[in-house]
Coordinates of C-alpha atoms in Angstrom, one line a residue:
Chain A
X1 CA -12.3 -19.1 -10.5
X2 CA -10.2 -16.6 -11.7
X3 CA -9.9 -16.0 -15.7
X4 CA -7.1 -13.1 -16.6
X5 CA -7.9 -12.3 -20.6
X6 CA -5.2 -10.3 -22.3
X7 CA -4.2 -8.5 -19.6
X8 CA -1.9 -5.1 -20.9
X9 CA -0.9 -2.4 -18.8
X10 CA 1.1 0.4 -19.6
X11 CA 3.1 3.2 -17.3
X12 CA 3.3 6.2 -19.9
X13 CA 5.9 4.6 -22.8
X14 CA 7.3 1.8 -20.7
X15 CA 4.8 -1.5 -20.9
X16 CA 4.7 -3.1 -18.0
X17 CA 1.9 -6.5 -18.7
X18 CA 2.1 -7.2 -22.4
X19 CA -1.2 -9.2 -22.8
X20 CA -1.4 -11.8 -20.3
X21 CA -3.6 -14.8 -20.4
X22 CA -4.1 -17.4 -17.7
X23 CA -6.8 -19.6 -15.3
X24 CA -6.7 -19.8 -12.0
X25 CA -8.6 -22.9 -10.5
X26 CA -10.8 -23.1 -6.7
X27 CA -7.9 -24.5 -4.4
X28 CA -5.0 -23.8 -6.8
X29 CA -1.9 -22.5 -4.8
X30 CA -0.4 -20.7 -8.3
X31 CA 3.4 -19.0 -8.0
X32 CA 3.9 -15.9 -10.4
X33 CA 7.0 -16.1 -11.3
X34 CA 9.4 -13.9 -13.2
X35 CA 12.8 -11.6 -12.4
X36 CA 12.8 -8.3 -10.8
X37 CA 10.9 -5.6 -13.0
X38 CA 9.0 -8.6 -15.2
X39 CA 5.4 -7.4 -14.4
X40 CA 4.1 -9.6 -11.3
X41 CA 3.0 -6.7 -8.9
X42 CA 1.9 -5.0 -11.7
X43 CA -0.8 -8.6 -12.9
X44 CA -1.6 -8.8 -9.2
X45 CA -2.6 -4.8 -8.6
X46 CA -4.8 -4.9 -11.5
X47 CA -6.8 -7.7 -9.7
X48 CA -6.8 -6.7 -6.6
X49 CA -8.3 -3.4 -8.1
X50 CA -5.5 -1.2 -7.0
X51 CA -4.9 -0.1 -10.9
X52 CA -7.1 -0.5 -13.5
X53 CA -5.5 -2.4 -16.7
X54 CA -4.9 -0.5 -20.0
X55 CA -6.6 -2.8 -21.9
X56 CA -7.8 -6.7 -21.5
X57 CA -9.9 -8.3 -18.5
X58 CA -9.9 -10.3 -15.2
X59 CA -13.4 -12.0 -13.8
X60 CA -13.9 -13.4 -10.8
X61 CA -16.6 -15.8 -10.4
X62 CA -18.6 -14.3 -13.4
X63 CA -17.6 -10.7 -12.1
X64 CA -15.6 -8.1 -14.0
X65 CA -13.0 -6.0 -12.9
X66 CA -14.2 -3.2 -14.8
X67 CA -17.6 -2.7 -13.3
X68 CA -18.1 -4.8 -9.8
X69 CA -14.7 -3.9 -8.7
X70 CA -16.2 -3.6 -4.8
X71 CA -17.5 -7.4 -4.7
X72 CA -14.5 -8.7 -5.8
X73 CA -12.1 -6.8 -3.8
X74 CA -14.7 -8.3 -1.0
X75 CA -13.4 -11.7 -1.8
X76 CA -9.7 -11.1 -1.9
X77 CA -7.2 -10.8 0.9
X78 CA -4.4 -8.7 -0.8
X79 CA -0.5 -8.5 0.9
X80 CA 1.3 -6.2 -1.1
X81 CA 4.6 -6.0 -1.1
X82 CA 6.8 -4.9 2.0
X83 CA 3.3 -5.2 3.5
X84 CA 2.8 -1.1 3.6
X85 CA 0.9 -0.7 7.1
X86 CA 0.1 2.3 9.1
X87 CA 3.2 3.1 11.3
X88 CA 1.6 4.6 13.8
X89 CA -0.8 2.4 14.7
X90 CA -1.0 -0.5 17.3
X91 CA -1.0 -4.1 15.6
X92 CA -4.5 -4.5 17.5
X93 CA -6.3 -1.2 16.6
X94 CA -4.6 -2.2 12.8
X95 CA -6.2 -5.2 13.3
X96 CA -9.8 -3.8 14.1
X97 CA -10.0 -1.2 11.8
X98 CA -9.4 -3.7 9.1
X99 CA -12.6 -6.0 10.6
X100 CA -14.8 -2.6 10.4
X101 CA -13.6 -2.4 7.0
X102 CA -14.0 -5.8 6.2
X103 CA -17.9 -5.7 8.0
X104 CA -17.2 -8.2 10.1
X105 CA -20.2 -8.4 12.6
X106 CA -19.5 -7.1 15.8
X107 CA -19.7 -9.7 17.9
X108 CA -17.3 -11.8 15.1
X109 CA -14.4 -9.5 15.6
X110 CA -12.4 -9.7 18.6
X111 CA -12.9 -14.0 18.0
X112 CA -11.2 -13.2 14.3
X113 CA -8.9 -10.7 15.6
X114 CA -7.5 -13.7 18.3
X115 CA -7.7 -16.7 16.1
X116 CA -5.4 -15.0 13.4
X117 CA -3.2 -13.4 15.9
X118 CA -2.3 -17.5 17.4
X119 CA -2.5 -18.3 13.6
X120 CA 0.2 -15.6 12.9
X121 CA 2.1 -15.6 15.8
X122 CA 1.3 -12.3 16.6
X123 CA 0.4 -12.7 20.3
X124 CA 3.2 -11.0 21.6
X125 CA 3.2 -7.6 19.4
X126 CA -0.8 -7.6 19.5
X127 CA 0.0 -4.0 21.3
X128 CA 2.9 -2.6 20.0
X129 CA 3.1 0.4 17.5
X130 CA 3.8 -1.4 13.7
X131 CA 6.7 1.2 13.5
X132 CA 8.1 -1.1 16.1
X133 CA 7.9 -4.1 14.6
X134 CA 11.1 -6.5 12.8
X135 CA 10.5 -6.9 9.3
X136 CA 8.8 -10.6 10.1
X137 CA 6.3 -9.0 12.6
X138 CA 5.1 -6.7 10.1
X139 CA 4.9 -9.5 7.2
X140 CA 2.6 -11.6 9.7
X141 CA 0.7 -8.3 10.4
X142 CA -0.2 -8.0 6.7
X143 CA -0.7 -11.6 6.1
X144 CA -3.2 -11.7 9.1
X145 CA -5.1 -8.3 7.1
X146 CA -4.8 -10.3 4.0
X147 CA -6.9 -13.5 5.9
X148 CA -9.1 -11.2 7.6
X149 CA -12.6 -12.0 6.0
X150 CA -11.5 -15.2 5.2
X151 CA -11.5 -14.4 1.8
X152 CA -11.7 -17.2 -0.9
X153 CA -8.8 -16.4 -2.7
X154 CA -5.3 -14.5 -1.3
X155 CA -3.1 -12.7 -2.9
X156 CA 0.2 -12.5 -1.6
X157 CA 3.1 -10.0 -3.3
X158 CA 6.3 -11.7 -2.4
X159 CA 5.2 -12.9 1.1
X160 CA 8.7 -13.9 2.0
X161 CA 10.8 -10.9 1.1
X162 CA 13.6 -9.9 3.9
X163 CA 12.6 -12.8 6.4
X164 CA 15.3 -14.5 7.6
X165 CA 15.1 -18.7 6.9
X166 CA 13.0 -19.3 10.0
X167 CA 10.5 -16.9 9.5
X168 CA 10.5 -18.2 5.5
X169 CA 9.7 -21.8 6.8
X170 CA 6.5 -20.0 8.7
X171 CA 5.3 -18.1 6.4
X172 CA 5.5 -21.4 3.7
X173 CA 4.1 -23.4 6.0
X174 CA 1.2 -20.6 6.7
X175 CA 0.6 -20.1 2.8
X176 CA 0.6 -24.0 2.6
X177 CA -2.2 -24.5 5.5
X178 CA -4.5 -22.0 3.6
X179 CA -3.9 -23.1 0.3
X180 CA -5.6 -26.3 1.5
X181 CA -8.7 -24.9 1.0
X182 CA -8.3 -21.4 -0.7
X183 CA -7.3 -20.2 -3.9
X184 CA -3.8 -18.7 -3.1
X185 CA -1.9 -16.6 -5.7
X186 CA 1.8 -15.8 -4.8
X187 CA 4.4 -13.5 -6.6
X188 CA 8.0 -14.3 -6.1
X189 CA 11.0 -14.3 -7.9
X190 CA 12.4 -16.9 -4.9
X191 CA 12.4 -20.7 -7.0
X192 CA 12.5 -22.8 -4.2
X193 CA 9.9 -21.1 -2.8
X194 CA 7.3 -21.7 -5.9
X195 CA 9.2 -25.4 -6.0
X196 CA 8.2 -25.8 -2.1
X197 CA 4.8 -24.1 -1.8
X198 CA 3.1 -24.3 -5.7
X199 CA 0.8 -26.3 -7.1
X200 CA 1.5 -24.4 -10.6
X201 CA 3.8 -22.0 -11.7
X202 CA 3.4 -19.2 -14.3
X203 CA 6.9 -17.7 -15.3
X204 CA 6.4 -14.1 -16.9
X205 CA 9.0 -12.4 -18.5
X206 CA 9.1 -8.8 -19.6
X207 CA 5.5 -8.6 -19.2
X208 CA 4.5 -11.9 -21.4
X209 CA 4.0 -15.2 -19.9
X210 CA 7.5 -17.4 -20.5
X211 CA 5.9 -20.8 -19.1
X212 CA 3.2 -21.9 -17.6
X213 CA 2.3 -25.3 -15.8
X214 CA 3.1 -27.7 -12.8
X215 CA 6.8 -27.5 -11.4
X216 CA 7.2 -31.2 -13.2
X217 CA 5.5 -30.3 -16.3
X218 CA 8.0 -27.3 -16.7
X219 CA 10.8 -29.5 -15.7
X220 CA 9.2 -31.9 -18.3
X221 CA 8.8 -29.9 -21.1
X222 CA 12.4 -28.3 -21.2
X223 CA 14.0 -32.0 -22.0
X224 CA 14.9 -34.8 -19.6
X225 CA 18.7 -33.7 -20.0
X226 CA 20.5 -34.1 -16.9
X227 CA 24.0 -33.3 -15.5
X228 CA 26.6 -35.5 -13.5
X229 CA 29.3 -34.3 -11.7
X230 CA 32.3 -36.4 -10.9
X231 CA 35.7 -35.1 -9.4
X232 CA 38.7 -38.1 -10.3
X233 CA 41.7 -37.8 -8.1
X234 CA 43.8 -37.6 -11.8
X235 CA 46.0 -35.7 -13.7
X236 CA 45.8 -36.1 -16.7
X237 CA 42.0 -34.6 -18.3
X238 CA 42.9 -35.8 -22.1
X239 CA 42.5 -39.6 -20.7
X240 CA 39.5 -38.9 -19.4
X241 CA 38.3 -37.2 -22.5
X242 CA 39.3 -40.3 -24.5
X243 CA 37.6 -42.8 -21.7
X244 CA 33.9 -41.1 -21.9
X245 CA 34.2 -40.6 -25.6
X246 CA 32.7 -44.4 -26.0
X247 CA 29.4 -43.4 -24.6
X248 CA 27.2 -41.7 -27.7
X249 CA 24.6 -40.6 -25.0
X250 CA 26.7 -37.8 -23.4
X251 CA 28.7 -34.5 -24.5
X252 CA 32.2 -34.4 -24.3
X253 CA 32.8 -33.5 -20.4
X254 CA 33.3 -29.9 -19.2
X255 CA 36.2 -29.2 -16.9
X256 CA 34.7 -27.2 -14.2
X257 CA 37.8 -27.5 -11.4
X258 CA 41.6 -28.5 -11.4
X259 CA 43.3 -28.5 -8.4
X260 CA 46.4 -30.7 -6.2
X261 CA 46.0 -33.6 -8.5
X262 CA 42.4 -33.1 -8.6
X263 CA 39.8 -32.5 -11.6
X264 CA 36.3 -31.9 -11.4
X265 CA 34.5 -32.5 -14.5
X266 CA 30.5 -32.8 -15.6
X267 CA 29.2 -34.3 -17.8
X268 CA 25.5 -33.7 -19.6
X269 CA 23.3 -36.7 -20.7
X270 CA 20.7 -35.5 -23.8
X271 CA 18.3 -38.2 -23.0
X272 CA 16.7 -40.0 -19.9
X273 CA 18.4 -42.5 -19.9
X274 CA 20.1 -43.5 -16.4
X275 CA 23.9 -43.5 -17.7
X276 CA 25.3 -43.5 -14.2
X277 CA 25.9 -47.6 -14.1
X278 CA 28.1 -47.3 -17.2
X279 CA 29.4 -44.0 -16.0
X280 CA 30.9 -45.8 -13.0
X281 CA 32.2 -48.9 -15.0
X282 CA 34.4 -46.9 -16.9
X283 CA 35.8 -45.4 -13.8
X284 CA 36.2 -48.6 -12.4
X285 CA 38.0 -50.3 -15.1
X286 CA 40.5 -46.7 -15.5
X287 CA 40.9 -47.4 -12.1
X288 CA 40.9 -43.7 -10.9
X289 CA 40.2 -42.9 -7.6
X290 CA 36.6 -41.9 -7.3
X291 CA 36.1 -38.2 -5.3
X292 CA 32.3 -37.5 -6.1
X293 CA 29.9 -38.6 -8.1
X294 CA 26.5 -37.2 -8.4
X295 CA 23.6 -36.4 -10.9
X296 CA 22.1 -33.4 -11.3
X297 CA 18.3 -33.0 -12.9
X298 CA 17.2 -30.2 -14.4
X299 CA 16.0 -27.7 -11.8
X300 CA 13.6 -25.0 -11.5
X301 CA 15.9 -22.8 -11.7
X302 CA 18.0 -23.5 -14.7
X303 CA 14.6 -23.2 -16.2
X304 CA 14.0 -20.4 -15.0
X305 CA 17.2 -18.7 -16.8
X306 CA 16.8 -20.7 -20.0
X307 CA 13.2 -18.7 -20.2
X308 CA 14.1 -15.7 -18.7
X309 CA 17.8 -14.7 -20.5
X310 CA 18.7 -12.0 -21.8
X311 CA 18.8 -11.7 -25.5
Chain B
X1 CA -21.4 4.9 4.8
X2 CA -20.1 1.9 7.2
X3 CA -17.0 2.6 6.0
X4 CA -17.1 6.1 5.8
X5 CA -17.6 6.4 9.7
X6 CA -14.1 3.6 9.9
X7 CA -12.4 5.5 7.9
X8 CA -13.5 8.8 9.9
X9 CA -12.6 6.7 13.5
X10 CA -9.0 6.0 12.2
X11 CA -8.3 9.4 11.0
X12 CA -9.8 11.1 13.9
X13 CA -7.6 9.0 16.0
X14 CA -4.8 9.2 14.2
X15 CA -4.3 12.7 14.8
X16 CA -4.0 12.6 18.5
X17 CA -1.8 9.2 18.3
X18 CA 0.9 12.0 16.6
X19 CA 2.4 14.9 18.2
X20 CA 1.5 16.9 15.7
X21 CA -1.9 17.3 16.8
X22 CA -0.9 18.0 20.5
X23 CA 1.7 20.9 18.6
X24 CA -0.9 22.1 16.2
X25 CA -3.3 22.8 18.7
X26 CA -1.0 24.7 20.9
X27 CA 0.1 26.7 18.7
X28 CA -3.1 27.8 17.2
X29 CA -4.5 28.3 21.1
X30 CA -1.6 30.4 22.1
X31 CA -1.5 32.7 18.6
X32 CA -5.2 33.3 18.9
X33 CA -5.3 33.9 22.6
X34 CA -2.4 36.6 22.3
X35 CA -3.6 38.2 19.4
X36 CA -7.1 38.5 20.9
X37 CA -6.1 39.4 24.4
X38 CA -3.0 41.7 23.9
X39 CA -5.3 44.6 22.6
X40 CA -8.7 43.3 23.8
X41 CA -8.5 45.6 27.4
X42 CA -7.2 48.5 24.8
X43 CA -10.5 48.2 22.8
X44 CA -12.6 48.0 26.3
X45 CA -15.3 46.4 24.6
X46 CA -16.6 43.2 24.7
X47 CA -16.6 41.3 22.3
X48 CA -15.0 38.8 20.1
X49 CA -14.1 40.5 16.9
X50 CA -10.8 40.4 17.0
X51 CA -10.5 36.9 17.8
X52 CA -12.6 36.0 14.8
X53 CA -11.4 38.7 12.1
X54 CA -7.6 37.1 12.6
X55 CA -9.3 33.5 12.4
X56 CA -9.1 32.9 8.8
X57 CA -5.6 33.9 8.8
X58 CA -4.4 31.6 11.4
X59 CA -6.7 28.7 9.7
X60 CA -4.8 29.5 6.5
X61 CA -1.7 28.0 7.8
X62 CA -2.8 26.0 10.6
X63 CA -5.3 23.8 8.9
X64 CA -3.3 23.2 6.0
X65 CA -0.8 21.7 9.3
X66 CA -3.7 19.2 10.3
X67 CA -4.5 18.0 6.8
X68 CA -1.1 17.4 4.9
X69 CA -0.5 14.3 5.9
X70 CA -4.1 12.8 5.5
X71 CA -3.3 11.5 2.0
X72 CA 0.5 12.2 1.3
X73 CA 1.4 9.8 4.3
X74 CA -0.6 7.4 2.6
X75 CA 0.9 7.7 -0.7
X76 CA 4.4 7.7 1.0
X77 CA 4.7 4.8 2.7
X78 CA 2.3 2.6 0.0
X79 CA -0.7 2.3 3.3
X80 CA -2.8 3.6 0.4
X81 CA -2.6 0.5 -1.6
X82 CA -3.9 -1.6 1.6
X83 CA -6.5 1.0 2.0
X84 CA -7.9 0.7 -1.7
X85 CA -7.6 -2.9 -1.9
X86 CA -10.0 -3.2 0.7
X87 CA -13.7 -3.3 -0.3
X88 CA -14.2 0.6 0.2
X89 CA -15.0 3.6 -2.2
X90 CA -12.8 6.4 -3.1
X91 CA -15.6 8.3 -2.1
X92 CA -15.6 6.6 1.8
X93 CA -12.5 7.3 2.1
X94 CA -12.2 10.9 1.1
X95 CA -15.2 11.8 3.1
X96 CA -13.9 10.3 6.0
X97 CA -11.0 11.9 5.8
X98 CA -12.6 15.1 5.3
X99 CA -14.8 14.4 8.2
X100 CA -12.1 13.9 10.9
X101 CA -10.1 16.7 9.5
X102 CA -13.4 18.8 10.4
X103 CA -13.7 17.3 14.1
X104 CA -10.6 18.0 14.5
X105 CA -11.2 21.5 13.6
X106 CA -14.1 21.5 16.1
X107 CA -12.1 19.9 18.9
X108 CA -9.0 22.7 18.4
X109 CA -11.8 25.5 18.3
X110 CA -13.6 24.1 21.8
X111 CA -10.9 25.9 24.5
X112 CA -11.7 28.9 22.5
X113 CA -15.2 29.1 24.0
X114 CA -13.6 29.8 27.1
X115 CA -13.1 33.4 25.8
X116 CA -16.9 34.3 25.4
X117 CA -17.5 32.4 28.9
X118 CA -14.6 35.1 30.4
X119 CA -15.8 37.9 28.4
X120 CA -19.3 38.1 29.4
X121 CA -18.6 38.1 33.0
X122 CA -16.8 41.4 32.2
X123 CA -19.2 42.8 30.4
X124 CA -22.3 41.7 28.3
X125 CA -21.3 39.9 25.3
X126 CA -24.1 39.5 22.6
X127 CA -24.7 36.0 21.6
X128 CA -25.6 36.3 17.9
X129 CA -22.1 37.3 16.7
X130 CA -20.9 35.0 19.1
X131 CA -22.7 31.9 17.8
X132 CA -22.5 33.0 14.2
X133 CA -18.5 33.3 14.9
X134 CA -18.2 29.7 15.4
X135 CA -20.8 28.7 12.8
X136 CA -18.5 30.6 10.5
X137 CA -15.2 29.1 12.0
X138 CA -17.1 25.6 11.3
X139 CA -17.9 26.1 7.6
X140 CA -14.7 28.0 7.4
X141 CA -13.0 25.6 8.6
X142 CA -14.9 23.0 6.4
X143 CA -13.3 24.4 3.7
X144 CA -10.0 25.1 4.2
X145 CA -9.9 21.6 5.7
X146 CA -11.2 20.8 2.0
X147 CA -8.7 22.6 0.4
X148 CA -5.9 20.7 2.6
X149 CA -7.0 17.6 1.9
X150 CA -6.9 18.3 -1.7
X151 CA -3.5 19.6 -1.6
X152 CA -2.6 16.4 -0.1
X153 CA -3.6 14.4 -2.1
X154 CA -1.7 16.1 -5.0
X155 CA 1.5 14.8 -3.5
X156 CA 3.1 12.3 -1.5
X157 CA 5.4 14.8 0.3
X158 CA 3.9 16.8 3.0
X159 CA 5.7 19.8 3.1
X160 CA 4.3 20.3 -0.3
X161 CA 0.8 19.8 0.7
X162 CA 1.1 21.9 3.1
X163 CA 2.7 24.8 1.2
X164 CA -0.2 24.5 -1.6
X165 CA -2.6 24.3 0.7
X166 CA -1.6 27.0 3.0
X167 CA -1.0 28.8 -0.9
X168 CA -4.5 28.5 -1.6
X169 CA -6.0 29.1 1.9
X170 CA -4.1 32.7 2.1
X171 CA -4.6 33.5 -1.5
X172 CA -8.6 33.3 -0.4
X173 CA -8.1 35.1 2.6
X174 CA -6.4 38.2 1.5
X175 CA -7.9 38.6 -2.1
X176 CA -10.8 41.2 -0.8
X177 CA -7.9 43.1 0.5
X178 CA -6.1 43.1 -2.7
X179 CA -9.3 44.2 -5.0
X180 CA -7.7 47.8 -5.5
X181 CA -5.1 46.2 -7.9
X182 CA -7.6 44.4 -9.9
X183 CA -10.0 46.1 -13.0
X184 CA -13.1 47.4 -12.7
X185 CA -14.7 44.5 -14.7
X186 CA -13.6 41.5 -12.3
X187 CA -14.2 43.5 -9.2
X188 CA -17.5 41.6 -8.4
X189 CA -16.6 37.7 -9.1
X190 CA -13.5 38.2 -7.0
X191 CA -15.0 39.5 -4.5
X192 CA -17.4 36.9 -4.4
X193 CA -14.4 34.1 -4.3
X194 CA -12.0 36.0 -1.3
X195 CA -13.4 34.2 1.6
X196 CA -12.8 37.0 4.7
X197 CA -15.7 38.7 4.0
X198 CA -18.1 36.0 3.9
X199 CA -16.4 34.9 6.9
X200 CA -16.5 38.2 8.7
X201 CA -20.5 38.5 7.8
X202 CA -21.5 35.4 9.5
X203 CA -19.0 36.2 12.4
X204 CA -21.1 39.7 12.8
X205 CA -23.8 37.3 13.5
X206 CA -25.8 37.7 9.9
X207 CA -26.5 34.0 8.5
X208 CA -26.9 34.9 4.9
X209 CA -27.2 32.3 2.5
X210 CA -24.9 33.3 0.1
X211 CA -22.0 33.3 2.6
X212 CA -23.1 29.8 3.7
X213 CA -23.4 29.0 0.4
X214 CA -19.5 30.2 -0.8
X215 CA -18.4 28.0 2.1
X216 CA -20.4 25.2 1.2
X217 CA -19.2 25.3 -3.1
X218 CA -15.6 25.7 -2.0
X219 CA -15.8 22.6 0.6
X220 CA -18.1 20.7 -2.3
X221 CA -15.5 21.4 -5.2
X222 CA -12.1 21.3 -3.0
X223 CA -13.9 17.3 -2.3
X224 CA -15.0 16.4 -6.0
X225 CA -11.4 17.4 -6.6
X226 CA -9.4 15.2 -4.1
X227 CA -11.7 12.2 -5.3
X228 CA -10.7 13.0 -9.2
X229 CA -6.6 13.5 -7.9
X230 CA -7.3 10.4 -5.7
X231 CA -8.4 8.3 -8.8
X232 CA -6.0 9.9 -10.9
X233 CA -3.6 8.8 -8.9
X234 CA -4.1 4.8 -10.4

């Protein structure tokens, strides 16, 4: 659907996208992920045709960037960031100028304007200035000129930046409703969100692409390591020390906590192999009293700052 | 073209969804009407040459007022990147813009007629420098609405559009009263650039087309240079 080739883009001396390269797929729902300043806003004006790359290509269907920019801004709904909308004007004038824009038939437009204003929640506001509006009004406002044409892919810029939790749940469940059937591209540097709403996830990093693949695959590829954290209503750490050293699968265990007789300690298992059976044994037959026990996998986010580190 | 006319619908109605419209338009009606009528009885003839000889001066800065926020607002609060991602042309947009800055400039200029209705119950008022006045406030107009818009889309501050343009708007009003300082040699070519005179021609009622011409160029190249600034802007 969408093929990105090589993608560079610079802002005078400071580069920005450092050639890019990725596929998008018909009905992907793909999460661009990367820290503040990494180059996501930057990949995702330079398809929507807002700036033009410094070198490399994007196609669309068979159509280049470079020279049939019109039809393919045609079939994408774009959300930049902080969705940017006229202040002055009323949600529903908003609304209709963007259906002239978007040449939708006249007697299609008020139908559109209504179905996305009950799809958006935006009933209530429909004639309120946008200067008006919370910060979660004016996200649905932009997300319902994003869906306007029903275009076949969207492009959302960090949909759910500033929303309080509620309005994040929405918005998710919003993204997650079109993504059934359109190609949905999301920039955010939110994991759980990419976790909860992505079908694949592209981490870029100072402008080059860090990882790219399926939240399991990336979980996958990093190692099956995992982490278990006990707390032991004990004194004495050494003992414990000497009690895990048996076991050849895990590292010596870390003291994270000590406090009133209590130590909290984790421990990190190199392969997957389920070591929380033996784990407890050796508890039981120490005899210590048990506080907490639970494993950790590897998440998207430790990921996330083993690629992404400084360094 | 569809999008041309949207564009020119928003921005037409943007301007009265502001105050500054409302402001603008006041201001320029009392200024004109109290220029032309505190020495209008004194001259005891009737006609409107006063009102239109001060006209490109109070264009220069009023203008300049309409148009400064037609792109820096945009650039400001990041509208633009909505606009642009949308399937329309650089070209639809600046025309559009252009376009209601110009209605605008018609709709400001329509209480004005009032003052040839007035005048030519006192006394008869001769309807060629009449019509040619506001066919010359039009293209007048044109331009300096041209030059406005370019000014703002140099910047994304409006005060700064507004003093360039209102720079450049005076700076071609007043040159053909500043020829005595220049040489000999440049005389003619600056003469040909100050816009008062070419104004003040068609206002004496004499549709010549070099005047309609110079009006024409400055509107044509002020345009072609908003759409390079607007591009340049990427």
């Amino acid at each position: 659907m969408i093929r990105i080739e090589n993608l560079t883009k610079h802002y005078g001396n400071v580069c920005a996208v450092d050639g890019i390269s990725f596929e998008i797929r018909k009905g992907e729902i793909l999460g661009l992920l990367g820290p503040n300043g990494a180059g996501k806003s930057t990949t995702l004006r330079i398809l929507t045709g807002y700036i033009p790359p410094t070198a490399g290509n994007i196609t669309v269907k068979d159509l280049d960037i470079h020279h049939q920019a019109l039809e393919i801004k045609e079939m994408i709904g774009y959300l930049p960031e902080a969705a940017p909308i006229y202040p002055d004007m009323l949600v529903y004038d908003y609304l209709l100028f963007v259906a002239d824009l978007r040449n939708l038939r006249r007697e299609r437009k008020t139908g559109r304007i209504k179905e996305l204003a009950g799809l958006c929640g935006l009933n209530e506001v429909m004639h309120k200035p946008i200067h008006e509006l919370s910060k979660g009004y004016k996200q649905r406002v932009g997300l319902a000129h994003a869906m306007m044409s029903d275009p076949e892919i969207l492009v959302l810029d960090e949909p759910t930046s500033g929303l309080d939790p509620n309005q994040i749940v929405e918005i998710r469940d919003i993204i997650r409703e079109i993504g059934r059937e359109k190609t949905v591209i999301l920039s955010t540097h939110i994991l759980s969100e990419a976790e909860a709403t992505c079908d694949r996830v592209v981490i870029i990093h100072k402008g080059r692409i860090a990882a790219d693949g399926t939240t399991d695959t990336l979980k996958e590829s990093t190692g099956r390591e995992y982490t278990v954290h006990i707390s032991l209503q004990e004194e004495d750490f050494e003992s414990i020390r000497k009690a895990f050293a048996d076991l050849p699968e895990i590292d010596a265990p870390v003291l994270t906590d000590s406090h009133n007789g209590t130590l909290d300690f984790s421990l990190t298992c190199r392969t997957g192999k389920d070591l929380r059976p033996a784990l407890y044994d050796i508890i039981r037959r120490e005899g210590w009293n048990l506080l907490e026990f639970h494993r950790q996998t590897q998440t998207l986010e430790s990921i996330f700052r083993q690629l992404t580190k400084e360094g | 073209m569809r999008s041309t006319v949207t564009i020119f619908k928003k921005e037409f109605g943007g301007f009265f969804v502001s105050p500054i419209a409302y402001i603008v338009i006041s201001i320029f009606l009392v200024l004109t009407g109290w220029f032309f009528f505190s020495t209008f009885f004194l001259y005891n003839q009737a006609d409107l040459r006063n009102f239109f000889s001060l006209l490109p001066m109070t264009f220069s800065f009023v203008i300049p007022a309409v148009t400064m926020r037609l792109f820096s607002e945009e650039f400001n609060t990041g509208s633009y990147e909505l606009l642009l991602t949308m399937p329309v042309s650089a070209t639809d947009i600046v025309l559009g813009k252009f376009l209601a800055a110009v209605a605008f400039v018609a709709i400001m200029l329509l209480p004005t007629l009032s003052y040839g209705t007035f005048i030519s119950f006192l006394g008869d008022l001769d309807p060629g420098p009449w019509i040619g006045g506001y066919v010359g406030a039009l293209l007048l107009g044109g331009a300096f609405a041209a030059i406005g818009l370019f000014a703002s889309s140099l910047t994304h501050n409006q005060i700064i559009a507004f003093i360039i343009g209102m720079a450049i708007c005076f700076t071609l009003t007043l040159l053909d009263k500043m020829l005595i300082f220049l040489p000999e040699a440049v005389l003619g070519i600056f003469q040909f650039i100050g816009a008062d005179t070419h104004f003040q021609n068609i206002a004496r009622g004499i549709l010549d087309s070099r005047d309609i011409l110079y009006f024409l160029s400055i509107s044509f190249v002020m345009l072609y240079g908003t759409h390079l600034a607007v591009l340049e802007k990427n």
